[in-house]
Coordinates of N, CA, C and O in Angstrom, one line a residue:
A1 N -1.2 -10.8 10.7 CA -1.6 -10.4 12.0 C -2.1 -8.9 12.0 O -3.1 -8.6 12.6
L2 N -1.3 -8.1 11.3 CA -1.7 -6.7 11.3 C -3.0 -6.4 10.5 O -3.8 -5.5 10.9
S3 N -3.2 -7.1 9.5 CA -4.4 -6.8 8.7 C -5.6 -7.4 9.3 O -6.7 -7.0 9.0
Q4 N -5.5 -8.5 10.1 CA -6.7 -9.1 10.6 C -6.9 -8.9 12.1 O -7.8 -9.4 12.7
G5 N -6.0 -8.1 12.7 CA -6.0 -7.9 14.2 C -7.3 -7.2 14.7 O -7.8 -7.7 15.7
E6 N -7.8 -6.2 14.0 CA -9.0 -5.5 14.4 C -10.2 -6.5 14.4 O -11.0 -6.5 15.3
R7 N -10.2 -7.2 13.3 CA -11.4 -8.2 13.1 C -11.4 -9.3 14.2 O -12.4 -9.7 14.6
L8 N -10.2 -9.7 14.6 CA -10.1 -10.9 15.5 C -9.7 -10.5 16.9 O -9.3 -11.3 17.7
D9 N -9.9 -9.2 17.3 CA -9.7 -8.8 18.7 C -8.2 -8.8 19.1 O -7.9 -9.3 20.2
W10 N -7.3 -8.4 18.3 CA -5.9 -8.3 18.6 C -5.4 -9.4 19.5 O -5.4 -10.6 19.1
L11 N -4.9 -9.0 20.7 CA -4.2 -10.0 21.5 C -5.2 -10.9 22.2 O -4.8 -11.8 22.9
G12 N -6.5 -10.7 22.0 CA -7.5 -11.6 22.6 C -7.7 -12.8 21.7 O -8.4 -13.8 22.1
S13 N -7.0 -12.9 20.5 CA -7.1 -14.0 19.6 C -5.8 -14.8 19.6 O -4.8 -14.2 19.4
G14 N -6.0 -16.1 19.8 CA -4.8 -16.9 19.7 C -4.1 -16.9 18.4 O -2.9 -17.0 18.3
L15 N -4.9 -16.8 17.3 CA -4.3 -16.7 16.0 C -3.5 -15.5 15.8 O -2.3 -15.6 15.3
I16 N -3.9 -14.4 16.2 CA -3.1 -13.1 16.1 C -1.9 -13.2 16.9 O -0.8 -12.9 16.5
V17 N -2.0 -13.7 18.2 CA -0.8 -13.9 19.0 C 0.2 -14.8 18.4 O 1.4 -14.6 18.3
G18 N -0.3 -15.9 17.8 CA 0.6 -16.9 17.1 C 1.2 -16.3 15.9 O 2.4 -16.5 15.6
L19 N 0.5 -15.5 15.1 CA 1.1 -14.9 13.9 C 2.1 -13.8 14.3 O 3.2 -13.7 13.7
L20 N 1.8 -13.0 15.4 CA 2.8 -12.1 15.8 C 4.1 -12.7 16.3 O 5.2 -12.3 16.1
A21 N 3.9 -13.8 17.1 CA 5.1 -14.6 17.6 C 5.9 -15.2 16.5 O 7.1 -15.1 16.5
A22 N 5.2 -15.8 15.5 CA 5.9 -16.4 14.4 C 6.6 -15.3 13.6 O 7.7 -15.5 13.1
G23 N 6.0 -14.2 13.4 CA 6.6 -13.1 12.7 C 7.9 -12.6 13.4 O 8.9 -12.3 12.8
G24 N 7.8 -12.5 14.7 CA 9.0 -12.1 15.5 C 10.1 -13.1 15.4 O 11.3 -12.7 15.3
L25 N 9.7 -14.4 15.5 CA 10.8 -15.4 15.4 C 11.4 -15.4 14.0 O 12.6 -15.6 13.9
L26 N 10.6 -15.3 13.0 CA 11.2 -15.3 11.6 C 12.0 -14.0 11.4 O 13.1 -14.1 10.7
L27 N 11.6 -12.9 12.0 CA 12.5 -11.7 11.9 C 13.8 -11.9 12.6 O 14.9 -11.6 12.1
A28 N 13.7 -12.5 13.8 CA 15.0 -12.8 14.5 C 15.8 -13.8 13.8 O 17.1 -13.6 13.7
A29 N 15.2 -14.8 13.2 CA 16.0 -15.8 12.5 C 16.6 -15.2 11.2 O 17.7 -15.6 10.8
G30 N 16.0 -14.2 10.6 CA 16.6 -13.5 9.5 C 17.7 -12.6 9.9 O 18.7 -12.4 9.1
L31 N 17.6 -12.0 11.1 CA 18.6 -11.0 11.5 C 19.9 -11.7 12.1 O 21.0 -11.1 12.0
V32 N 19.7 -12.8 12.7 CA 20.9 -13.4 13.4 C 22.0 -13.7 12.4 O 23.2 -13.4 12.7
P33 N 21.8 -14.3 11.2 CA 22.9 -14.5 10.3 C 23.6 -13.2 9.9 O 24.8 -13.2 9.7
H34 N 22.8 -12.2 9.8 CA 23.4 -10.9 9.4 C 24.3 -10.3 10.5 O 25.3 -9.7 10.2
L35 N 23.9 -10.5 11.7 CA 24.7 -10.0 12.8 C 25.9 -10.8 13.1 O 26.9 -10.3 13.6
R36 N 25.9 -12.1 12.7 CA 27.0 -13.0 13.0 C 28.1 -13.0 11.9 O 29.3 -13.2 12.2
A37 N 27.7 -12.8 10.7 CA 28.6 -12.9 9.5 C 29.4 -11.5 9.4 O 28.8 -10.5 9.6
P38 N 30.7 -11.6 9.1 CA 31.4 -10.3 8.9 C 31.0 -9.6 7.6 O 30.7 -10.2 6.6
G39 N 30.9 -8.3 7.8 CA 30.6 -7.4 6.6 C 29.1 -7.3 6.2 O 28.8 -6.6 5.3
T40 N 28.3 -8.0 6.9 CA 26.8 -8.0 6.5 C 26.1 -6.8 7.2 O 25.0 -6.5 6.9
L41 N 26.7 -6.2 8.2 CA 26.1 -5.1 8.8 C 25.9 -3.9 7.9 O 25.1 -3.1 8.0
A42 N 26.8 -3.9 6.8 CA 26.6 -2.8 5.8 C 25.3 -3.0 5.1 O 24.7 -2.0 4.7
A43 N 24.8 -4.2 4.9 CA 23.5 -4.4 4.3 C 22.4 -4.0 5.2 O 21.4 -3.5 4.7
L44 N 22.6 -4.1 6.5 CA 21.5 -3.6 7.4 C 21.5 -2.0 7.4 O 20.5 -1.4 7.7
A45 N 22.7 -1.4 7.1 CA 22.7 0.0 7.1 C 21.8 0.6 6.0 O 21.4 1.8 6.1
V46 N 21.5 -0.2 5.0 CA 20.6 0.3 3.9 C 19.2 0.5 4.5 O 18.5 1.4 4.1
L47 N 18.8 -0.2 5.6 CA 17.5 0.0 6.1 C 17.3 1.3 6.8 O 16.2 1.8 7.0
V48 N 18.4 1.9 7.3 CA 18.3 3.2 8.0 C 18.7 4.4 7.0 O 18.8 5.5 7.4
D49 N 19.0 4.1 5.8 CA 19.2 5.1 4.8 C 18.0 5.9 4.6 O 16.8 5.5 4.7
R50 N 18.2 7.2 4.4 CA 17.0 8.2 4.3 C 16.0 7.7 3.2 O 14.8 7.8 3.4
H51 N 16.5 7.3 2.1 CA 15.6 6.9 1.0 C 14.8 5.6 1.4 O 13.6 5.5 1.1
S52 N 15.5 4.7 2.0 CA 14.7 3.5 2.5 C 13.7 3.8 3.5 O 12.6 3.2 3.5
V53 N 14.0 4.7 4.4 CA 13.0 5.1 5.4 C 11.8 5.8 4.7 O 10.6 5.5 5.1
V54 N 12.0 6.7 3.8 CA 10.9 7.4 3.1 C 10.1 6.3 2.3 O 8.8 6.4 2.3
L55 N 10.7 5.4 1.6 CA 10.0 4.4 0.8 C 9.2 3.5 1.8 O 8.1 3.1 1.5
G56 N 9.8 3.1 2.9 CA 9.1 2.3 3.9 C 7.9 3.0 4.5 O 6.9 2.4 4.6
L57 N 8.1 4.2 4.8 CA 6.9 5.0 5.4 C 5.8 5.2 4.3 O 4.6 5.1 4.6
S58 N 6.2 5.3 3.1 CA 5.2 5.4 2.0 C 4.5 4.1 1.8 O 3.2 4.1 1.7
L59 N 5.2 3.0 1.9 CA 4.5 1.7 1.8 C 3.6 1.5 3.0 O 2.5 1.0 2.8
F60 N 4.0 1.9 4.2 CA 3.2 1.7 5.3 C 1.9 2.6 5.2 O 0.8 2.1 5.5
G61 N 2.1 3.8 4.7 CA 0.9 4.7 4.5 C -0.1 4.1 3.5 O -1.3 4.2 3.7
L62 N 0.4 3.6 2.4 CA -0.5 2.9 1.5 C -1.2 1.7 2.0 O -2.3 1.5 1.7
R63 N -0.5 1.0 2.9 CA -1.1 -0.2 3.5 C -2.2 0.3 4.5 O -3.3 -0.4 4.5
V64 N -2.1 1.4 5.2 CA -3.1 1.9 6.0 C -4.3 2.3 5.2 O -5.5 2.1 5.5
I65 N -4.1 3.0 4.1 CA -5.1 3.4 3.2 C -5.9 2.2 2.6 O -7.1 2.2 2.6
L66 N -5.2 1.2 2.2 CA -5.8 0.0 1.7 C -6.6 -0.7 2.8 O -7.7 -1.2 2.5
L67 N -6.1 -0.7 4.1 CA -6.9 -1.3 5.1 C -8.2 -0.5 5.3 O -9.2 -1.1 5.6
A68 N -8.2 0.8 5.2 CA -9.4 1.6 5.3 C -10.4 1.2 4.2 O -11.6 1.0 4.5
V69 N -9.9 1.0 3.0 CA -10.8 0.6 1.9 C -11.3 -0.8 2.1 O -12.5 -1.1 2.0
A70 N -10.4 -1.7 2.5 CA -10.8 -3.1 2.6 C -11.6 -3.4 3.9 O -12.4 -4.4 3.9
F71 N -11.5 -2.6 4.9 CA -12.2 -2.9 6.2 C -13.3 -1.9 6.5 O -14.4 -2.2 6.8
L72 N -13.0 -0.6 6.5 CA -13.9 0.4 7.0 C -15.1 0.6 6.1 O -16.2 0.7 6.6
I73 N -14.9 0.7 4.8 CA -16.1 1.0 3.9 C -17.0 -0.2 3.9 O -18.2 0.0 4.1
P74 N -16.5 -1.5 3.8 CA -17.5 -2.6 3.9 C -18.1 -2.7 5.2 O -19.3 -3.0 5.3
A75 N -17.4 -2.4 6.3 CA -18.0 -2.5 7.7 C -19.1 -1.4 7.8 O -20.1 -1.7 8.4
Y76 N -18.8 -0.2 7.3 CA -19.8 0.9 7.4 C -21.1 0.5 6.6 O -22.2 0.6 7.1
L77 N -20.9 0.0 5.3 CA -22.0 -0.3 4.5 C -22.8 -1.5 5.1 O -24.0 -1.5 5.0
G78 N -22.1 -2.4 5.8 CA -22.9 -3.5 6.4 C -23.6 -3.1 7.6 O -24.7 -3.5 7.9
A79 N -22.9 -2.4 8.5 CA -23.5 -2.0 9.8 C -24.5 -0.9 9.7 O -25.6 -1.0 10.3
V80 N -24.2 0.2 9.0 CA -25.1 1.3 9.0 C -26.2 1.2 7.9 O -27.3 1.5 8.2
Q81 N -25.8 0.8 6.7 CA -26.8 0.7 5.6 C -27.4 -0.7 5.5 O -28.3 -0.9 4.7
G82 N -26.9 -1.7 6.2 CA -27.5 -3.0 6.1 C -27.1 -3.8 4.8 O -27.9 -4.6 4.4
Y83 N -26.0 -3.4 4.2 CA -25.7 -4.1 2.9 C -25.2 -5.5 3.2 O -24.6 -5.8 4.1
R84 N -25.6 -6.4 2.2 CA -25.1 -7.7 2.2 C -23.8 -7.7 1.4 O -23.5 -6.7 0.7
P85 N -22.9 -8.8 1.5 CA -21.6 -8.8 0.9 C -21.7 -8.5 -0.6 O -20.9 -7.8 -1.2
E86 N -22.8 -9.0 -1.3 CA -22.9 -8.8 -2.8 C -23.1 -7.3 -3.1 O -22.6 -6.8 -4.0
Q87 N -23.9 -6.7 -2.2 CA -24.2 -5.3 -2.5 C -22.9 -4.4 -2.2 O -22.6 -3.5 -2.9
T88 N -22.2 -4.8 -1.2 CA -20.9 -4.1 -0.9 C -19.9 -4.3 -2.0 O -19.2 -3.4 -2.4
G89 N -19.9 -5.5 -2.6 CA -19.0 -5.7 -3.7 C -19.3 -4.9 -4.9 O -18.5 -4.4 -5.6
R90 N -20.6 -4.7 -5.2 CA -21.1 -3.8 -6.3 C -20.7 -2.4 -6.0 O -20.3 -1.7 -6.9
A91 N -20.8 -2.0 -4.8 CA -20.4 -0.6 -4.4 C -18.9 -0.4 -4.6 O -18.4 0.7 -5.0
L92 N -18.1 -1.4 -4.2 CA -16.6 -1.3 -4.3 C -16.0 -1.5 -5.7 O -14.8 -1.4 -5.9
R93 N -16.9 -1.9 -6.6 CA -16.3 -2.1 -8.0 C -15.7 -0.8 -8.6 O -14.9 -0.9 -9.5
W94 N -16.2 0.3 -8.0 CA -15.6 1.6 -8.5 C -14.2 1.8 -8.0 O -13.5 2.7 -8.4
L95 N -13.7 0.9 -7.2 CA -12.3 0.9 -6.8 C -11.5 -0.1 -7.7 O -10.5 0.2 -8.2
A96 N -12.1 -1.3 -7.9 CA -11.3 -2.4 -8.5 C -11.3 -2.2 -10.1 O -10.2 -2.3 -10.6
L97 N -12.4 -1.9 -10.7 CA -12.4 -1.9 -12.2 C -11.5 -0.8 -12.7 O -10.7 -1.1 -13.7
P98 N -11.5 0.4 -12.3 CA -10.6 1.5 -12.8 C -9.1 1.2 -12.6 O -8.3 1.6 -13.3
Q99 N -8.8 0.4 -11.5 CA -7.4 0.1 -11.3 C -6.8 -0.7 -12.4 O -5.6 -0.6 -12.6
L100 N -7.5 -1.5 -13.1 CA -7.0 -2.3 -14.2 C -6.4 -1.3 -15.2 O -5.3 -1.5 -15.7
A101 N -7.2 -0.3 -15.6 CA -6.7 0.6 -16.6 C -5.7 1.6 -16.1 O -4.6 1.8 -16.7
T102 N -5.9 2.1 -14.9 CA -5.0 3.1 -14.3 C -3.7 2.5 -13.9 O -2.6 3.2 -14.0
G103 N -3.7 1.2 -13.6 CA -2.4 0.5 -13.3 C -1.5 0.5 -14.5 O -0.3 0.7 -14.4
L104 N -2.1 0.1 -15.6 CA -1.3 0.1 -16.9 C -0.9 1.5 -17.3 O 0.3 1.7 -17.7
A105 N -1.8 2.5 -17.2 CA -1.4 3.8 -17.5 C -0.3 4.3 -16.6 O 0.6 5.0 -17.0
A106 N -0.4 4.0 -15.3 CA 0.7 4.4 -14.4 C 2.0 3.8 -14.7 O 3.0 4.5 -14.7
A107 N 2.0 2.5 -15.1 CA 3.3 1.9 -15.5 C 3.9 2.5 -16.7 O 5.1 2.8 -16.8
W108 N 3.0 2.9 -17.7 CA 3.5 3.5 -18.9 C 4.1 4.9 -18.6 O 5.1 5.3 -19.1
L109 N 3.4 5.6 -17.7 CA 3.8 7.0 -17.4 C 5.1 7.0 -16.5 O 6.0 7.8 -16.7
V110 N 5.2 6.0 -15.6 CA 6.4 5.9 -14.7 C 7.6 5.6 -15.5 O 8.7 6.1 -15.2
R111 N 7.5 4.8 -16.6 CA 8.6 4.5 -17.4 C 9.1 5.7 -18.2 O 10.3 5.8 -18.6
R112 N 8.3 6.7 -18.4 CA 8.6 7.9 -19.2 C 8.9 9.1 -18.4 O 9.1 10.2 -18.9
S113 N 8.8 9.0 -17.1 CA 9.0 10.2 -16.2 C 9.6 9.7 -14.9 O 9.9 8.6 -14.7
D114 N 9.8 10.7 -14.0 CA 10.4 10.4 -12.7 C 9.3 9.8 -11.8 O 8.2 10.3 -11.6
A115 N 9.6 8.6 -11.2 CA 8.7 7.9 -10.4 C 8.3 8.6 -9.2 O 7.2 8.4 -8.6
R116 N 9.1 9.5 -8.7 CA 8.8 10.3 -7.5 C 7.6 11.2 -7.7 O 6.8 11.4 -6.8
W117 N 7.4 11.7 -9.0 CA 6.2 12.5 -9.3 C 5.0 11.6 -9.3 O 3.9 12.1 -8.8
G118 N 5.1 10.4 -9.8 CA 4.0 9.5 -9.7 C 3.6 9.1 -8.3 O 2.4 9.1 -8.0
L119 N 4.6 8.9 -7.4 CA 4.3 8.6 -6.0 C 3.6 9.8 -5.3 O 2.6 9.7 -4.6
A120 N 4.2 11.0 -5.6 CA 3.6 12.2 -5.0 C 2.2 12.5 -5.5 O 1.3 12.8 -4.7
G121 N 2.0 12.3 -6.8 CA 0.6 12.5 -7.3 C -0.3 11.5 -6.8 O -1.5 11.8 -6.4
G122 N 0.1 10.2 -6.7 CA -0.8 9.2 -6.2 C -1.1 9.3 -4.8 O -2.3 9.2 -4.4
L123 N -0.1 9.7 -4.0 CA -0.4 10.0 -2.5 C -1.3 11.2 -2.4 O -2.2 11.2 -1.5
S124 N -1.2 12.2 -3.2 CA -2.0 13.4 -3.2 C -3.5 13.0 -3.5 O -4.4 13.5 -2.8
L125 N -3.7 12.2 -4.5 CA -5.0 11.8 -4.9 C -5.6 10.9 -3.8 O -6.8 11.1 -3.5
A126 N -4.9 10.1 -3.2 CA -5.4 9.3 -2.1 C -5.7 10.1 -0.9 O -6.7 9.9 -0.2
A127 N -4.9 11.2 -0.6 CA -5.2 12.1 0.5 C -6.5 12.9 0.2 O -7.3 13.1 1.1
L128 N -6.6 13.3 -1.1 CA -7.8 14.0 -1.4 C -9.1 13.1 -1.2 O -10.1 13.6 -0.8
A129 N -9.0 11.9 -1.6 CA -10.1 10.9 -1.4 C -10.4 10.8 0.1 O -11.6 10.7 0.5
C130 N -9.3 10.7 0.9 CA -9.6 10.6 2.4 C -10.2 11.9 2.9 O -11.1 11.8 3.8
V131 N -9.8 13.0 2.4 CA -10.5 14.3 2.9 C -12.0 14.3 2.5 O -12.8 14.7 3.2
R132 N -12.2 13.8 1.2 CA -13.6 13.8 0.8 C -14.4 12.8 1.6 O -15.6 13.1 1.9
A133 N -13.8 11.7 2.0 CA -14.5 10.7 2.8 C -14.7 11.1 4.2 O -15.5 10.6 4.9
S134 N -14.0 12.1 4.7 CA -14.1 12.6 6.0 C -15.4 13.3 6.3 O -15.8 13.5 7.4
R135 N -16.2 13.6 5.2 CA -17.5 14.2 5.3 C -18.6 13.1 5.4 O -19.8 13.5 5.2
L136 N -18.2 11.9 5.7 CA -19.2 10.8 5.8 C -20.3 11.1 6.8 O -20.0 11.5 7.9
T137 N -21.5 10.8 6.4 CA -22.6 10.9 7.3 C -23.4 9.6 7.3 O -23.1 8.7 6.4
C138 N -24.3 9.4 8.1 CA -25.1 8.1 8.1 C -26.0 8.0 6.9 O -26.6 7.0 6.7
D139 N -26.1 9.1 6.1 CA -26.9 9.0 4.9 C -26.2 8.5 3.7 O -26.9 8.2 2.7
W140 N -24.9 8.3 3.8 CA -24.1 7.8 2.7 C -24.5 6.4 2.4 O -24.6 5.6 3.3
A141 N -24.7 6.1 1.1 CA -24.9 4.7 0.7 C -23.9 4.4 -0.4 O -22.9 5.1 -0.6
G142 N -24.0 3.2 -1.0 CA -23.0 2.8 -1.9 C -22.6 3.7 -3.0 O -21.4 3.9 -3.3
E143 N -23.5 4.4 -3.6 CA -23.2 5.3 -4.7 C -22.5 6.6 -4.3 O -21.8 7.2 -5.0
D144 N -22.7 6.9 -3.0 CA -22.0 8.1 -2.5 C -20.5 7.9 -2.4 O -19.8 8.9 -2.2
F145 N -20.1 6.7 -2.3 CA -18.7 6.4 -2.2 C -18.0 6.4 -3.6 O -16.7 6.3 -3.7
R146 N -18.7 6.6 -4.7 CA -18.1 6.5 -6.0 C -17.0 7.5 -6.2 O -15.9 7.1 -6.7
P147 N -17.2 8.8 -6.0 CA -16.0 9.8 -6.2 C -14.8 9.4 -5.3 O -13.7 9.5 -5.8
V148 N -15.1 9.0 -4.1 CA -14.0 8.6 -3.2 C -13.2 7.4 -3.7 O -12.0 7.4 -3.8
L149 N -14.0 6.4 -4.2 CA -13.4 5.2 -4.7 C -12.6 5.4 -6.0 O -11.6 4.9 -6.2
L150 N -13.2 6.3 -6.9 CA -12.5 6.6 -8.1 C -11.2 7.4 -7.8 O -10.1 7.1 -8.4
L151 N -11.2 8.3 -6.9 CA -9.9 9.0 -6.5 C -8.9 8.0 -5.9 O -7.7 8.1 -6.2
L152 N -9.4 7.2 -5.0 CA -8.5 6.2 -4.4 C -8.0 5.2 -5.5 O -6.8 4.8 -5.4
S153 N -8.8 4.8 -6.5 CA -8.3 4.0 -7.5 C -7.2 4.6 -8.3 O -6.1 4.0 -8.5
L154 N -7.4 5.8 -8.7 CA -6.3 6.5 -9.4 C -5.1 6.7 -8.5 O -3.9 6.4 -8.9
G155 N -5.3 7.2 -7.3 CA -4.2 7.4 -6.4 C -3.4 6.2 -6.0 O -2.2 6.2 -6.1
L156 N -4.1 5.1 -5.7 CA -3.4 3.9 -5.3 C -2.6 3.3 -6.5 O -1.5 2.7 -6.3
S157 N -3.2 3.3 -7.7 CA -2.5 2.8 -8.8 C -1.2 3.5 -9.1 O -0.2 2.9 -9.2
F158 N -1.3 4.8 -9.1 CA -0.1 5.6 -9.4 C 0.9 5.5 -8.2 O 2.1 5.3 -8.4
A159 N 0.4 5.5 -7.0 CA 1.4 5.4 -5.9 C 2.0 4.0 -5.8 O 3.3 4.0 -5.6
F160 N 1.3 2.9 -6.0 CA 1.9 1.6 -5.9 C 2.9 1.4 -7.0 O 4.0 0.9 -6.8
V161 N 2.5 1.7 -8.2 CA 3.4 1.4 -9.4 C 4.7 2.3 -9.2 O 5.8 1.8 -9.4
S162 N 4.5 3.5 -8.8 CA 5.7 4.4 -8.6 C 6.5 3.9 -7.5 O 7.8 3.9 -7.5
L163 N 5.9 3.5 -6.4 CA 6.7 3.0 -5.2 C 7.4 1.7 -5.6 O 8.6 1.6 -5.2
I164 N 6.8 0.8 -6.3 CA 7.6 -0.4 -6.8 C 8.7 0.0 -7.7 O 9.8 -0.5 -7.5
A165 N 8.5 1.0 -8.6 CA 9.6 1.4 -9.4 C 10.7 2.1 -8.6 O 11.9 1.8 -8.8
L166 N 10.4 2.9 -7.6 CA 11.4 3.5 -6.8 C 12.2 2.5 -5.9 O 13.4 2.6 -5.7
I167 N 11.5 1.5 -5.4 CA 12.1 0.5 -4.6 C 13.1 -0.3 -5.5 O 14.2 -0.6 -5.1
W168 N 12.6 -0.6 -6.7 CA 13.5 -1.4 -7.7 C 14.7 -0.6 -8.0 O 15.8 -1.1 -8.0
L169 N 14.5 0.7 -8.3 CA 15.7 1.6 -8.7 C 16.6 1.7 -7.5 O 17.8 1.7 -7.7
S170 N 16.1 1.9 -6.3 CA 16.9 2.0 -5.2 C 17.7 0.8 -4.9 O 18.9 0.8 -4.6
T171 N 17.1 -0.4 -5.0 CA 17.8 -1.6 -4.8 C 18.8 -1.9 -5.9 O 19.9 -2.3 -5.6
E172 N 18.4 -1.6 -7.1 CA 19.3 -1.8 -8.2 C 20.6 -1.0 -8.1 O 21.7 -1.4 -8.4
S173 N 20.4 0.3 -7.8 CA 21.6 1.2 -7.7 C 22.5 0.8 -6.5 O 23.7 0.8 -6.6
R174 N 21.9 0.3 -5.4 CA 22.7 -0.2 -4.3 C 23.5 -1.5 -4.7 O 24.6 -1.7 -4.3
W175 N 22.8 -2.3 -5.4 CA 23.3 -3.6 -5.8 C 24.5 -3.4 -6.7 O 25.6 -4.0 -6.6
S176 N 24.3 -2.5 -7.7 CA 25.4 -2.3 -8.7 C 26.6 -1.5 -8.0 O 27.7 -1.7 -8.4
A177 N 26.3 -0.7 -7.0 CA 27.4 0.0 -6.3 C 28.2 -0.9 -5.4 O 29.4 -0.7 -5.2
S178 N 27.5 -2.0 -4.9 CA 28.3 -2.9 -4.0 C 29.0 -4.0 -4.8 O 29.8 -4.7 -4.2
M179 N 28.7 -4.2 -6.1 CA 29.4 -5.3 -6.8 C 30.8 -4.8 -7.3 O 30.9 -3.7 -7.7
P180 N 31.8 -5.7 -7.1 CA 33.1 -5.3 -7.6 C 33.1 -5.2 -9.1 O 32.4 -6.0 -9.7
S181 N 33.9 -4.3 -9.6 CA 33.9 -4.2 -11.0 C 34.7 -5.3 -11.6 O 35.7 -5.7 -11.0
A182 N 34.3 -5.8 -12.7 CA 35.0 -6.9 -13.4 C 36.3 -6.4 -14.1 O 36.3 -5.3 -14.6
P183 N 37.3 -7.2 -14.0 CA 38.5 -6.7 -14.7 C 38.3 -6.7 -16.2 O 37.5 -7.5 -16.8
P184 N 39.0 -5.8 -16.9 CA 38.8 -5.7 -18.4 C 39.3 -7.0 -19.0 O 40.3 -7.6 -18.6
T185 N 38.6 -7.4 -20.1 CA 39.0 -8.6 -20.8 C 39.6 -8.3 -22.1 O 39.4 -7.3 -22.7

């Protein structure tokens, strides 16, 4: 619902209203057992933990950046420059192709360093790409997006891989801390 809302006129679309209602019902159905069972409120406390909030906000920010790439650039190229979908795809290849290599490089680097640096670096590169794209004029065509898309490709790869690693490490440390220690054998 959130990713297609703008395209389908938000609450003016029955599909979006249905998706939002279904999402709300599923969220409530998932929360009710946690609220009724004893001792499960501790698991909900993880959601308000400082680290979880920072990771959640980072994930939300990356989703907004992805929405800009997936929606705004193709919409601009189609409306202002008159690009057909095939031409837009050729212009956006500068985002997709480098991500294959940079995703693997980011995974290799995150394993050998602190994932927080990868997340900070990736978000910084994505922010730099957004600043560069803020100079958009009606003269921009597909090739003018190349530096922006290359920066986004690097930034998103490092940010996503690092964010996944941080979420995994955060979940793993909480899981191991909540497990009772086994008696010695």
